[in-house]
Tab-separated table of C-alpha atoms in Angstrom:
chain	number	residue	atom	x	y	z
A	1	MET	CA	23.362	10.153	-9.573
A	2	ALA	CA	20.233	7.561	-9.216
A	3	ALA	CA	17.030	9.067	-7.786
A	4	PRO	CA	16.630	7.892	-4.121
A	5	THR	CA	13.901	5.265	-3.573
A	6	VAL	CA	11.153	6.508	-1.304
A	7	ALA	CA	8.475	4.604	0.866
A	8	CYS	CA	5.779	7.087	2.040
A	9	VAL	CA	3.939	5.728	4.955
A	10	GLU	CA	0.547	7.068	5.277
A	11	TRP	CA	-0.491	4.860	8.280
A	12	THR	CA	1.403	2.956	10.870
A	13	GLU	CA	-1.021	0.291	11.997
A	14	PRO	CA	-1.870	-1.256	9.595
A	15	LEU	CA	1.182	-0.255	7.457
A	16	MET	CA	0.080	1.622	4.616
A	17	THR	CA	2.027	3.423	1.932
A	18	ALA	CA	0.653	6.480	0.135
A	19	GLY	CA	-0.782	5.900	-3.302
A	20	HIS	CA	-2.876	8.163	-5.266
A	21	TRP	CA	-0.835	11.199	-6.314
A	22	MET	CA	2.000	10.784	-3.669
A	23	PRO	CA	4.134	8.658	-6.165
A	24	ASP	CA	3.826	11.544	-8.647
A	25	LEU	CA	4.955	14.046	-6.236
A	26	VAL	CA	7.815	11.998	-5.138
A	27	ALA	CA	9.003	11.718	-8.934
A	28	HIS	CA	8.605	15.466	-9.108
A	29	ALA	CA	10.886	15.983	-6.172
A	30	GLY	CA	13.476	13.752	-7.696
A	31	GLY	CA	12.675	10.420	-5.992
A	32	ARG	CA	11.320	7.115	-7.165
A	33	ALA	CA	8.279	5.983	-5.180
A	34	VAL	CA	8.165	2.397	-3.905
A	35	LEU	CA	5.594	0.242	-2.709
A	36	ALA	CA	2.680	2.367	-4.028
A	37	VAL	CA	1.305	3.143	-7.561
A	38	ALA	CA	0.511	6.551	-8.853
A	39	GLY	CA	-3.296	6.848	-9.252
A	40	GLN	CA	-4.104	3.764	-7.298
A	41	PRO	CA	-5.537	3.628	-3.843
A	42	SER	CA	-2.967	3.432	-0.791
A	43	PRO	CA	-2.129	-0.029	-0.167
A	44	VAL	CA	-1.607	-2.107	3.036
A	45	ILE	CA	1.732	-3.629	3.035
A	46	THR	CA	3.509	-6.283	5.304
A	47	TRP	CA	6.805	-5.465	7.080
A	48	GLU	CA	8.454	-8.218	4.919
A	49	THR	CA	7.651	-6.228	1.811
A	50	LEU	CA	8.959	-2.832	3.450
A	51	VAL	CA	11.963	-4.700	4.503
A	52	LYS	CA	12.274	-6.331	0.966
A	53	ALA	CA	12.176	-2.958	-0.664
A	54	ASP	CA	14.636	-1.174	1.811
A	55	PRO	CA	14.018	2.140	0.668
A	56	ASP	CA	16.620	4.790	0.843
A	57	VAL	CA	14.407	7.322	2.252
A	58	ILE	CA	11.020	6.900	4.447
A	59	THR	CA	8.486	9.699	4.976
A	60	VAL	CA	5.924	9.721	7.278
A	61	ALA	CA	2.845	11.868	6.549
A	62	ALA	CA	-0.057	10.084	8.277
A	63	CYS	CA	-3.458	10.692	6.956
A	64	GLY	CA	-5.140	13.625	8.773
A	65	ARG	CA	-2.524	13.715	11.461
A	66	SER	CA	-0.321	16.814	12.304
A	67	ILE	CA	3.482	16.753	12.544
A	68	GLU	CA	3.164	16.113	16.237
A	69	GLU	CA	0.790	13.257	15.813
A	70	GLY	CA	3.099	11.882	13.134
A	71	VAL	CA	6.023	11.908	15.525
A	72	SER	CA	3.870	10.132	18.169
A	73	ASP	CA	2.903	7.493	15.401
A	74	LEU	CA	6.574	6.714	14.978
A	75	GLY	CA	6.281	4.612	18.227
A	76	ASP	CA	4.262	2.047	16.174
A	77	LEU	CA	7.084	1.772	13.817
A	78	ARG	CA	10.002	1.687	16.269
A	79	ALA	CA	8.199	-0.980	18.179
A	80	ARG	CA	8.908	-3.508	15.331
A	81	ALA	CA	12.513	-5.136	15.158
A	82	GLU	CA	12.368	-4.549	11.291
A	83	TRP	CA	12.395	-0.889	11.657
A	84	GLY	CA	16.208	-1.082	12.732
A	85	TRP	CA	16.784	-3.318	9.751
A	86	LEU	CA	15.975	-0.544	7.208
A	87	GLN	CA	18.716	1.295	5.705
A	88	ALA	CA	16.726	4.593	5.660
A	89	VAL	CA	16.538	4.271	9.519
A	90	GLN	CA	20.169	3.361	9.866
A	91	ARG	CA	21.338	6.323	7.927
A	92	GLY	CA	19.017	8.977	9.386
A	93	ARG	CA	16.851	9.332	6.115
A	94	VAL	CA	13.531	9.291	8.177
A	95	TYR	CA	11.153	12.347	7.817
A	96	VAL	CA	7.917	13.083	9.327
A	97	PHE	CA	5.435	15.615	7.812
A	98	ASP	CA	2.276	17.312	8.700
A	99	GLY	CA	0.204	14.777	6.287
A	100	SER	CA	-2.905	17.038	7.000
A	101	ALA	CA	-1.523	20.311	5.938
A	102	TYR	CA	0.730	19.028	3.001
A	103	PHE	CA	-0.102	15.737	1.565
A	104	ASN	CA	-3.389	14.080	2.255
A	105	ARG	CA	-5.682	16.536	0.272
A	106	PRO	CA	-5.321	17.308	-3.649
A	107	GLY	CA	-5.131	20.997	-4.540
A	108	PRO	CA	-2.741	23.928	-5.209
A	109	ARG	CA	-0.681	23.371	-1.800
A	110	LEU	CA	0.671	19.926	-3.546
A	111	VAL	CA	3.316	22.185	-5.425
A	112	ARG	CA	4.589	23.192	-1.883
A	113	SER	CA	4.468	19.534	-0.740
A	114	ALA	CA	6.731	18.653	-3.727
A	115	GLU	CA	9.125	21.222	-2.862
A	116	LEU	CA	9.307	20.003	0.740
A	117	LEU	CA	9.687	16.520	-0.438
A	118	ALA	CA	12.617	17.797	-2.552
A	119	ALA	CA	14.258	19.537	0.471
A	120	ALA	CA	14.150	16.304	2.370
A	121	LEU	CA	15.367	14.251	-0.358
A	122	HIS	CA	18.097	16.526	-1.556
A	123	GLY	CA	19.084	19.117	1.157
A	124	ASP	CA	20.397	22.197	0.092
A	125	ARG	CA	20.749	21.128	-3.464
A	126	ALA	CA	17.164	21.113	-4.058
A	127	GLY	CA	17.301	25.078	-3.573
A	128	VAL	CA	14.241	25.119	-1.510
A	129	ALA	CA	13.617	27.468	1.423
A	130	VAL	CA	11.986	25.465	4.150
A	131	GLU	CA	9.976	27.124	6.931
A	132	PRO	CA	10.840	25.818	10.588
A	133	GLY	CA	8.768	22.917	11.442
A	134	ALA	CA	7.791	21.855	7.780
A	135	PHE	CA	9.229	18.624	8.461
A	136	LEU	CA	11.355	16.932	10.800
A	137	ARG	CA	14.103	14.429	10.354
A	138	VAL	CA	14.182	11.827	13.008
A	139	GLU	CA	16.727	9.343	14.405
A	140	ALA	CA	15.899	5.572	14.540
């Protein structure tokens, strides 16, 4: 089975995907990061670029934002017609994480971040215990 493609949204306006260590975390979780390069800054991307990549999974872990704020930030994404064109959205493969707690700062907690990503990408097959509220699967 091929690794799912994953777009990690770090900010919604302007639209940015997560670079730095996030592509490596996605790889450790069994996915293939698209639209960002490990070790490089987080790029601003266009909606056209996101639609063209059409990732299998989209994660939203906004920089410095809680999970509740991340859910609120989804409004920026849902306001765009292109959002509904994405297969991740159509298939219910959009996950919101607490960016501040798990992804935005390097350190030992990134091990848990990779585990949570694996749980989102692979469900029970990942063999990861997930505490309630660690991430949310959201509908279109």
